[in-house]
Amino acid sequence: AKDPDNLLWWRMNRRRLEFEALRDSLLAVSGQLDLTVGGRPWTSAASRSARGAHRPEAHSGPPAAAPDRCGSVSSSD
């Protein structure tokens, strides 16, 4: 390596660019970057649809099928 200690500023070690920084750079170059603080949050369609799976009622059956609402199972007539 020509400059392993980075004494010369023109040569710097490479590092990965985070996705958020890459996205912001692309939006800035295209003129679409919103510079206001606290802009709209970004959510994908996958994260919106997956949230319903964590609700307790998403995995239970219809309300009539709940054991505490069913009638007596034994027929003692």
JSON list of C-alpha atoms in Angstrom, two decimals:
[
{"chain": "A", "resi": 1, "resn": "ALA", "atom": "CA", "xyz": [0.00, 0.00, 0.00]},
{"chain": "A", "resi": 2, "resn": "LYS", "atom": "CA", "xyz": [1.23, 3.46, -0.85]},
{"chain": "A", "resi": 3, "resn": "ASP", "atom": "CA", "xyz": [-0.15, 5.16, 2.26]},
{"chain": "A", "resi": 4, "resn": "PRO", "atom": "CA", "xyz": [-1.09, 2.59, 4.93]},
{"chain": "A", "resi": 5, "resn": "ASP", "atom": "CA", "xyz": [-1.29, 5.18, 7.75]},
{"chain": "A", "resi": 6, "resn": "ASN", "atom": "CA", "xyz": [-3.46, 7.60, 5.75]},
{"chain": "A", "resi": 7, "resn": "LEU", "atom": "CA", "xyz": [-0.94, 10.42, 6.08]},
{"chain": "A", "resi": 8, "resn": "LEU", "atom": "CA", "xyz": [-1.88, 11.71, 2.65]},
{"chain": "A", "resi": 9, "resn": "TRP", "atom": "CA", "xyz": [-5.46, 12.93, 2.51]},
{"chain": "A", "resi": 10, "resn": "TRP", "atom": "CA", "xyz": [-6.02, 11.93, -1.11]},
{"chain": "A", "resi": 11, "resn": "ARG", "atom": "CA", "xyz": [-5.77, 8.26, -0.17]},
{"chain": "A", "resi": 12, "resn": "MET", "atom": "CA", "xyz": [-8.23, 6.95, 2.42]},
{"chain": "A", "resi": 13, "resn": "ASN", "atom": "CA", "xyz": [-9.21, 3.45, 3.44]},
{"chain": "A", "resi": 14, "resn": "ARG", "atom": "CA", "xyz": [-12.39, 2.27, 1.77]},
{"chain": "A", "resi": 15, "resn": "ARG", "atom": "CA", "xyz": [-15.50, 1.71, 3.86]},
{"chain": "A", "resi": 16, "resn": "ARG", "atom": "CA", "xyz": [-19.04, 0.62, 3.14]},
{"chain": "A", "resi": 17, "resn": "LEU", "atom": "CA", "xyz": [-21.68, 3.26, 2.65]},
{"chain": "A", "resi": 18, "resn": "GLU", "atom": "CA", "xyz": [-24.79, 2.66, 4.75]},
{"chain": "A", "resi": 19, "resn": "PHE", "atom": "CA", "xyz": [-28.07, 2.34, 2.87]},
{"chain": "A", "resi": 20, "resn": "GLU", "atom": "CA", "xyz": [-29.54, 5.48, 4.43]},
{"chain": "A", "resi": 21, "resn": "ALA", "atom": "CA", "xyz": [-26.54, 7.58, 3.34]},
{"chain": "A", "resi": 22, "resn": "LEU", "atom": "CA", "xyz": [-26.69, 6.06, -0.15]},
{"chain": "A", "resi": 23, "resn": "ARG", "atom": "CA", "xyz": [-30.43, 6.78, -0.41]},
{"chain": "A", "resi": 24, "resn": "ASP", "atom": "CA", "xyz": [-29.98, 10.35, 0.82]},
{"chain": "A", "resi": 25, "resn": "SER", "atom": "CA", "xyz": [-27.15, 10.90, -1.70]},
{"chain": "A", "resi": 26, "resn": "LEU", "atom": "CA", "xyz": [-29.29, 9.66, -4.58]},
{"chain": "A", "resi": 27, "resn": "LEU", "atom": "CA", "xyz": [-32.23, 11.84, -3.50]},
{"chain": "A", "resi": 28, "resn": "ALA", "atom": "CA", "xyz": [-29.94, 14.88, -3.13]},
{"chain": "A", "resi": 29, "resn": "VAL", "atom": "CA", "xyz": [-28.46, 14.42, -6.61]},
{"chain": "A", "resi": 30, "resn": "SER", "atom": "CA", "xyz": [-31.92, 14.07, -8.14]},
{"chain": "A", "resi": 31, "resn": "GLY", "atom": "CA", "xyz": [-33.21, 17.13, -6.26]},
{"chain": "A", "resi": 32, "resn": "GLN", "atom": "CA", "xyz": [-35.85, 15.12, -4.38]},
{"chain": "A", "resi": 33, "resn": "LEU", "atom": "CA", "xyz": [-34.27, 15.22, -0.90]},
{"chain": "A", "resi": 34, "resn": "ASP", "atom": "CA", "xyz": [-36.60, 16.77, 1.69]},
{"chain": "A", "resi": 35, "resn": "LEU", "atom": "CA", "xyz": [-34.41, 18.85, 4.01]},
{"chain": "A", "resi": 36, "resn": "THR", "atom": "CA", "xyz": [-37.11, 19.55, 6.60]},
{"chain": "A", "resi": 37, "resn": "VAL", "atom": "CA", "xyz": [-36.49, 17.98, 10.00]},
{"chain": "A", "resi": 38, "resn": "GLY", "atom": "CA", "xyz": [-38.85, 15.16, 10.96]},
{"chain": "A", "resi": 39, "resn": "GLY", "atom": "CA", "xyz": [-40.12, 14.28, 7.52]},
{"chain": "A", "resi": 40, "resn": "ARG", "atom": "CA", "xyz": [-42.56, 11.50, 6.72]},
{"chain": "A", "resi": 41, "resn": "PRO", "atom": "CA", "xyz": [-41.48, 8.10, 8.06]},
{"chain": "A", "resi": 42, "resn": "TRP", "atom": "CA", "xyz": [-40.77, 5.46, 5.45]},
{"chain": "A", "resi": 43, "resn": "THR", "atom": "CA", "xyz": [-42.52, 2.11, 5.75]},
{"chain": "A", "resi": 44, "resn": "SER", "atom": "CA", "xyz": [-42.60, -0.70, 3.26]},
{"chain": "A", "resi": 45, "resn": "ALA", "atom": "CA", "xyz": [-45.75, -2.59, 2.30]},
{"chain": "A", "resi": 46, "resn": "ALA", "atom": "CA", "xyz": [-44.26, -5.74, 3.84]},
{"chain": "A", "resi": 47, "resn": "SER", "atom": "CA", "xyz": [-43.84, -4.16, 7.26]},
{"chain": "A", "resi": 48, "resn": "ARG", "atom": "CA", "xyz": [-47.41, -2.80, 7.23]},
{"chain": "A", "resi": 49, "resn": "SER", "atom": "CA", "xyz": [-48.95, -6.19, 6.43]},
{"chain": "A", "resi": 50, "resn": "ALA", "atom": "CA", "xyz": [-46.76, -8.08, 8.91]},
{"chain": "A", "resi": 51, "resn": "ARG", "atom": "CA", "xyz": [-47.88, -5.98, 11.88]},
{"chain": "A", "resi": 52, "resn": "GLY", "atom": "CA", "xyz": [-51.32, -7.59, 11.94]},
{"chain": "A", "resi": 53, "resn": "ALA", "atom": "CA", "xyz": [-49.79, -11.02, 12.55]},
{"chain": "A", "resi": 54, "resn": "HIS", "atom": "CA", "xyz": [-48.66, -9.96, 16.04]},
{"chain": "A", "resi": 55, "resn": "ARG", "atom": "CA", "xyz": [-52.13, -9.09, 17.31]},
{"chain": "A", "resi": 56, "resn": "PRO", "atom": "CA", "xyz": [-53.68, -11.79, 19.53]},
{"chain": "A", "resi": 57, "resn": "GLU", "atom": "CA", "xyz": [-56.96, -11.81, 17.60]},
{"chain": "A", "resi": 58, "resn": "ALA", "atom": "CA", "xyz": [-55.13, -12.51, 14.34]},
{"chain": "A", "resi": 59, "resn": "HIS", "atom": "CA", "xyz": [-54.45, -16.11, 15.42]},
{"chain": "A", "resi": 60, "resn": "SER", "atom": "CA", "xyz": [-57.66, -16.91, 17.25]},
{"chain": "A", "resi": 61, "resn": "GLY", "atom": "CA", "xyz": [-60.81, -18.16, 15.61]},
{"chain": "A", "resi": 62, "resn": "PRO", "atom": "CA", "xyz": [-64.11, -16.32, 15.40]},
{"chain": "A", "resi": 63, "resn": "PRO", "atom": "CA", "xyz": [-65.45, -15.02, 18.75]},
{"chain": "A", "resi": 64, "resn": "ALA", "atom": "CA", "xyz": [-68.17, -17.71, 18.89]},
{"chain": "A", "resi": 65, "resn": "ALA", "atom": "CA", "xyz": [-65.52, -20.45, 18.89]},
{"chain": "A", "resi": 66, "resn": "ALA", "atom": "CA", "xyz": [-63.97, -19.27, 22.14]},
{"chain": "A", "resi": 67, "resn": "PRO", "atom": "CA", "xyz": [-64.38, -21.95, 24.88]},
{"chain": "A", "resi": 68, "resn": "ASP", "atom": "CA", "xyz": [-65.85, -19.54, 27.43]},
{"chain": "A", "resi": 69, "resn": "ARG", "atom": "CA", "xyz": [-68.68, -18.60, 25.04]},
{"chain": "A", "resi": 70, "resn": "CYS", "atom": "CA", "xyz": [-69.68, -22.09, 23.97]},
{"chain": "A", "resi": 71, "resn": "GLY", "atom": "CA", "xyz": [-72.62, -23.83, 25.56]},
{"chain": "A", "resi": 72, "resn": "SER", "atom": "CA", "xyz": [-72.34, -26.93, 27.65]},
{"chain": "A", "resi": 73, "resn": "VAL", "atom": "CA", "xyz": [-70.67, -29.76, 25.77]},
{"chain": "A", "resi": 74, "resn": "SER", "atom": "CA", "xyz": [-72.13, -32.58, 27.84]},
{"chain": "A", "resi": 75, "resn": "SER", "atom": "CA", "xyz": [-75.68, -33.65, 27.06]},
{"chain": "A", "resi": 76, "resn": "SER", "atom": "CA", "xyz": [-77.14, -34.57, 30.41]},
{"chain": "A", "resi": 77, "resn": "ASP", "atom": "CA", "xyz": [-80.75, -34.41, 29.19]}
]
